[in-house]
Amino acid sequence: MKKKITRRGYRTLAIVWTLAAASMAVAFVRRLAEFNLLLLLVLVLSTLTAANLWKSYQKTPEETVLDPFAAPPKFADNPILFDDDPNQNSEEKDHE
């Protein structure tokens, strides 16, 4: 079973590949006097991979985080958990 990559994961991968492509660009420019086809090929592939990951990041929908405090919890059919008599005041319960 394939695990889905989240939006945050795509962003992380895109940043890493962008830095890799920048590193390859620096290496290519430093060795420009002695042209290296393999280095140019790796630079182009790194740039295309980084661009593809950025596109995937933009297409991926944002994760929805459920707020556990948005709605009160439901416990069976009884919303009152600890109170025997909801009309009784808490000060009256202390004196029992």
Backbone as a chain_set.jsonl record, in Angstrom:
{"seq": "MKKKITRRGYRTLAIVWTLAAASMAVAFVRRLAEFNLLLLLVLVLSTLTAANLWKSYQKTPEETVLDPFAAPPKFADNPILFDDDPNQNSEEKDHE", "coords": {"N": [[0.839, -1.171, 0.0], [0.57, 2.171, -0.848], [1.86, 5.022, 0.682], [0.383, 8.16, 1.177], [1.708, 11.329, 0.27], [1.929, 14.182, 2.194], [0.926, 17.659, 2.07], [2.781, 19.181, 3.412], [4.944, 17.455, 3.276], [5.478, 17.434, 0.502], [6.297, 20.083, 0.25], [8.649, 20.092, 1.762], [10.211, 18.237, 0.314], [10.357, 19.646, -2.111], [11.81, 21.925, -1.376], [14.257, 20.768, -0.635], [15.059, 19.589, -3.085], [15.237, 21.873, -4.641], [17.371, 23.183, -3.436], [19.315, 21.277, -4.026], [19.362, 21.462, -6.821], [20.282, 24.075, -7.057], [22.817, 23.761, -5.982], [23.93, 22.055, -7.894], [23.9, 23.8, -10.053], [25.774, 25.695, -9.262], [28.043, 24.067, -9.219], [28.176, 23.428, -11.931], [28.643, 25.934, -13.105], [31.119, 26.551, -11.981], [32.748, 24.72, -13.253], [32.671, 25.479, -15.895], [34.548, 26.091, -17.822], [35.71, 23.649, -18.56], [33.7, 21.806, -20.182], [31.14, 19.674, -19.077], [29.103, 17.169, -19.866], [27.608, 15.316, -18.408], [27.33, 16.565, -15.922], [25.782, 18.75, -16.687], [23.473, 17.397, -17.471], [22.617, 16.284, -15.009], [22.097, 18.663, -13.66], [19.94, 19.699, -15.166], [18.017, 17.665, -14.786], [17.698, 17.805, -12.0], [16.64, 20.368, -11.736], [14.221, 20.099, -13.158], [12.97, 18.155, -11.587], [12.695, 19.529, -9.137], [10.967, 21.595, -9.961], [8.731, 20.068, -10.654], [8.042, 18.996, -8.156], [7.344, 21.343, -6.79], [5.058, 22.045, -8.219], [3.425, 19.87, -7.596], [3.166, 20.307, -4.875], [1.653, 22.658, -4.875], [-0.711, 21.731, -6.003], [-1.679, 19.887, -4.21], [-4.235, 19.371, -1.834], [-4.916, 21.268, 1.15], [-4.28, 20.039, 4.445], [-6.829, 19.045, 6.611], [-7.303, 19.851, 9.859], [-8.773, 18.455, 12.57], [-10.548, 20.038, 15.106], [-10.445, 19.235, 18.382], [-11.902, 20.46, 20.377], [-14.036, 21.719, 19.278], [-16.686, 20.816, 19.326], [-18.881, 19.677, 21.89], [-18.15, 16.66, 23.72], [-19.716, 13.498, 23.044], [-21.266, 11.262, 25.068], [-22.454, 8.251, 25.103], [-25.865, 8.334, 25.483], [-26.152, 10.229, 27.331], [-25.567, 13.404, 28.181], [-24.643, 14.506, 30.52], [-22.115, 13.898, 32.636], [-20.918, 13.618, 35.296], [-22.661, 14.697, 37.119], [-25.273, 14.037, 39.301], [-27.705, 15.235, 39.754], [-28.608, 17.736, 37.712], [-29.771, 20.139, 38.401], [-28.962, 20.776, 40.901], [-26.868, 22.772, 42.9], [-23.292, 23.306, 42.821], [-22.156, 24.024, 45.233], [-23.924, 23.025, 47.084], [-23.478, 20.343, 46.748], [-21.012, 19.967, 47.863], [-21.45, 19.935, 50.575], [-22.694, 17.583, 51.11]], "CA": [[0.0, 0.0, 0.0], [1.363, 3.365, -0.998], [1.529, 6.076, 1.635], [0.209, 9.465, 0.535], [2.595, 12.39, 0.726], [1.135, 15.337, 2.594], [1.33, 18.943, 1.508], [4.02, 19.547, 4.096], [5.983, 16.588, 2.724], [5.839, 17.946, -0.819], [7.051, 21.325, 0.424], [9.986, 19.722, 2.222], [10.922, 17.667, -0.829], [10.612, 20.694, -3.094], [12.896, 22.773, -0.878], [15.501, 19.999, -0.724], [15.458, 19.457, -4.485], [15.636, 23.199, -5.125], [18.743, 23.39, -2.962], [20.176, 20.378, -4.804], [19.502, 22.044, -8.154], [21.157, 25.244, -6.919], [24.167, 23.236, -5.795], [24.402, 21.575, -9.193], [24.138, 24.976, -10.899], [27.059, 26.255, -8.838], [29.084, 23.15, -9.691], [28.272, 23.557, -13.388], [29.268, 27.222, -13.43], [32.528, 26.488, -11.589], [33.479, 23.915, -14.233], [32.209, 25.893, -17.216], [35.679, 26.065, -18.755], [35.782, 22.277, -19.065], [32.296, 21.424, -20.304], [30.84, 18.314, -18.654], [27.728, 16.877, -20.273], [26.951, 14.616, -17.314], [26.979, 17.578, -14.925], [24.658, 19.502, -17.252], [22.306, 16.523, -17.418], [22.17, 16.22, -13.616], [21.522, 19.979, -13.36], [18.624, 19.801, -15.811], [17.099, 16.742, -14.107], [17.41, 18.348, -10.662], [15.753, 21.521, -11.904], [12.895, 19.598, -13.533], [12.391, 17.478, -10.426], [12.291, 20.565, -8.183], [9.779, 22.262, -10.509], [7.62, 19.117, -10.554], [7.637, 18.913, -6.753], [6.636, 22.583, -6.439], [3.714, 21.945, -8.805], [2.675, 18.906, -6.78], [2.871, 20.991, -3.612], [0.56, 23.607, -5.089], [-1.94, 21.006, -6.348], [-2.14, 19.071, -3.085], [-5.126, 20.125, -0.943], [-4.428, 21.463, 2.512], [-4.78, 19.066, 5.41], [-7.807, 19.578, 7.551], [-7.034, 19.418, 11.224], [-10.003, 18.491, 13.341], [-10.4, 20.668, 16.404], [-11.148, 18.373, 19.343], [-12.715, 21.256, 21.282], [-15.051, 22.43, 18.51], [-18.006, 20.363, 19.747], [-18.797, 18.931, 23.155], [-18.119, 15.217, 23.498], [-20.977, 12.768, 23.209], [-21.073, 10.052, 25.842], [-23.661, 7.443, 24.982], [-26.99, 9.248, 25.274], [-26.223, 11.062, 28.521], [-24.575, 14.476, 28.076], [-24.148, 14.891, 31.842], [-21.288, 12.784, 33.058], [-20.614, 13.462, 36.698], [-23.702, 15.274, 37.966], [-26.461, 13.211, 39.487], [-28.841, 16.13, 39.579], [-28.065, 18.951, 37.1], [-30.352, 21.334, 38.998], [-28.352, 21.007, 42.204], [-25.719, 23.66, 42.849], [-22.071, 22.615, 43.21], [-21.915, 24.295, 46.643], [-24.764, 22.1, 47.828], [-22.878, 19.015, 46.648], [-19.847, 19.905, 48.757], [-21.905, 19.718, 51.952], [-23.372, 16.289, 51.243]], "C": [[0.888, 1.24, 0.0], [0.904, 4.438, -0.013], [1.439, 7.412, 0.901], [1.177, 10.478, 1.127], [1.729, 13.604, 1.035], [1.666, 16.599, 1.923], [2.649, 19.4, 2.123], [5.202, 18.715, 3.574], [6.439, 17.044, 1.352], [6.658, 19.231, -0.703], [8.485, 21.029, 0.858], [10.815, 19.148, 1.073], [11.276, 18.725, -1.868], [11.764, 21.599, -2.654], [14.235, 22.046, -1.006], [15.98, 19.887, -2.164], [15.847, 20.794, -5.097], [17.059, 23.515, -4.681], [19.725, 22.49, -3.711], [20.409, 20.932, -6.206], [20.402, 23.272, -8.115], [22.603, 24.812, -6.739], [24.751, 22.737, -7.119], [24.68, 22.734, -10.146], [25.475, 25.62, -10.551], [28.2, 25.38, -9.337], [29.268, 23.255, -11.2], [28.988, 24.849, -13.783], [30.755, 27.199, -13.083], [33.355, 25.703, -12.6], [33.069, 24.262, -15.666], [33.337, 25.845, -18.246], [35.865, 24.674, -19.357], [34.37, 21.706, -19.068], [32.109, 19.952, -19.956], [29.36, 18.044, -18.919], [26.948, 16.177, -19.148], [26.495, 15.602, -16.228], [25.8, 18.424, -15.404], [23.374, 18.679, -17.191], [21.749, 16.426, -15.999], [21.539, 17.548, -13.195], [20.115, 20.106, -13.939], [17.613, 18.889, -15.107], [16.741, 17.238, -12.704], [16.445, 19.523, -10.746], [14.335, 21.08, -12.262], [12.206, 18.898, -12.361], [11.903, 18.492, -9.402], [11.027, 21.276, -8.671], [8.548, 21.361, -10.404], [7.128, 19.01, -9.11], [6.91, 20.185, -6.304], [5.218, 22.574, -7.013], [2.845, 20.978, -8.005], [2.277, 19.52, -5.445], [1.688, 21.935, -3.776], [-0.757, 22.91, -5.396], [-2.518, 20.219, -5.173], [-3.048, 19.901, -2.187], [-4.541, 20.215, 0.465], [-5.05, 20.426, 3.434], [-5.781, 19.752, 6.326], [-7.515, 18.99, 8.921], [-8.324, 19.56, 12.011], [-9.726, 19.087, 14.711], [-11.15, 19.832, 17.427], [-12.066, 19.147, 20.287], [-13.817, 22.022, 20.564], [-16.464, 22.056, 18.962], [-17.866, 19.618, 21.068], [-18.814, 17.425, 22.889], [-19.483, 14.581, 23.739], [-20.656, 11.461, 23.917], [-22.382, 9.286, 25.874], [-24.833, 8.368, 24.682], [-27.127, 10.202, 26.439], [-25.163, 12.158, 28.444], [-23.989, 14.89, 29.423], [-23.394, 13.703, 32.417], [-21.247, 12.578, 34.565], [-21.685, 14.011, 37.637], [-24.877, 14.31, 38.065], [-27.718, 14.033, 39.228], [-28.319, 17.435, 38.985], [-28.637, 20.228, 37.704], [-29.714, 21.679, 40.338], [-27.077, 21.837, 42.03], [-24.461, 22.909, 43.305], [-21.726, 22.868, 44.676], [-22.742, 23.364, 47.533], [-24.177, 20.708, 47.825], [-21.7, 18.871, 47.611], [-20.249, 19.561, 50.178], [-22.597, 18.387, 52.15], [-22.519, 15.278, 51.925]], "O": [[1.845, 1.329, 0.769], [-0.288, 4.72, 0.107], [2.312, 7.751, 0.103], [1.432, 10.482, 2.332], [0.893, 14.001, 0.223], [2.722, 16.59, 1.291], [3.518, 19.937, 1.436], [6.318, 19.219, 3.449], [7.634, 17.048, 1.058], [7.6, 19.443, -1.467], [9.426, 21.655, 0.369], [11.972, 19.523, 0.882], [12.367, 18.702, -2.438], [12.597, 21.991, -3.471], [15.228, 22.634, -1.434], [17.166, 20.068, -2.442], [16.701, 20.842, -5.982], [17.855, 24.048, -5.453], [20.848, 22.905, -3.997], [21.526, 20.877, -6.72], [21.196, 23.491, -9.029], [23.513, 25.434, -7.287], [25.921, 22.972, -7.42], [25.6, 22.657, -10.96], [26.219, 26.039, -11.438], [29.21, 25.889, -9.823], [30.392, 23.18, -11.694], [29.831, 24.855, -14.68], [31.567, 27.768, -13.813], [34.538, 25.99, -12.786], [33.122, 23.405, -16.549], [33.088, 25.582, -19.423], [36.148, 24.549, -20.548], [33.906, 21.182, -18.055], [32.82, 19.088, -20.468], [28.484, 18.621, -18.275], [25.757, 16.43, -18.968], [25.396, 15.473, -15.688], [24.922, 18.772, -14.615], [22.307, 19.214, -16.889], [20.534, 16.481, -15.808], [20.555, 17.558, -12.456], [19.204, 20.576, -13.258], [16.479, 19.298, -14.859], [15.596, 17.101, -12.274], [15.54, 19.653, -9.922], [13.361, 21.619, -11.735], [10.997, 19.037, -12.173], [10.812, 18.336, -8.852], [10.117, 21.532, -7.883], [7.453, 21.833, -10.099], [5.922, 18.94, -8.872], [5.963, 20.11, -5.52], [4.283, 23.043, -6.364], [1.667, 21.243, -7.769], [1.178, 19.279, -4.946], [0.818, 22.0, -2.907], [-1.82, 23.445, -5.081], [-3.712, 19.92, -5.149], [-2.687, 21.016, -1.81], [-3.779, 19.351, 0.9], [-6.186, 19.993, 3.238], [-5.587, 20.892, 6.751], [-7.489, 17.772, 9.099], [-8.894, 20.647, 12.106], [-8.783, 18.688, 15.394], [-12.374, 19.726, 17.351], [-12.924, 18.546, 20.934], [-14.466, 22.881, 21.162], [-17.349, 22.911, 18.975], [-16.835, 18.996, 21.326], [-19.434, 16.975, 21.926], [-20.287, 15.069, 24.533], [-19.869, 10.653, 23.424], [-23.306, 9.648, 26.602], [-24.784, 9.118, 23.707], [-28.123, 10.92, 26.53], [-23.978, 11.876, 28.622], [-22.953, 15.553, 29.469], [-23.968, 12.639, 32.652], [-21.514, 11.479, 35.051], [-21.605, 13.797, 38.847], [-25.402, 13.832, 37.059], [-28.658, 13.582, 38.575], [-27.642, 18.185, 39.688], [-28.05, 21.298, 37.54], [-29.919, 22.779, 40.851], [-26.304, 21.607, 41.1], [-24.56, 21.971, 44.095], [-21.078, 22.033, 45.309], [-22.297, 22.968, 48.61], [-24.351, 19.96, 48.787], [-21.429, 17.78, 48.112], [-19.467, 18.956, 50.912], [-23.046, 18.089, 53.257], [-22.944, 14.138, 52.114]]}, "num_chains": 1, "name": "protein.A"}
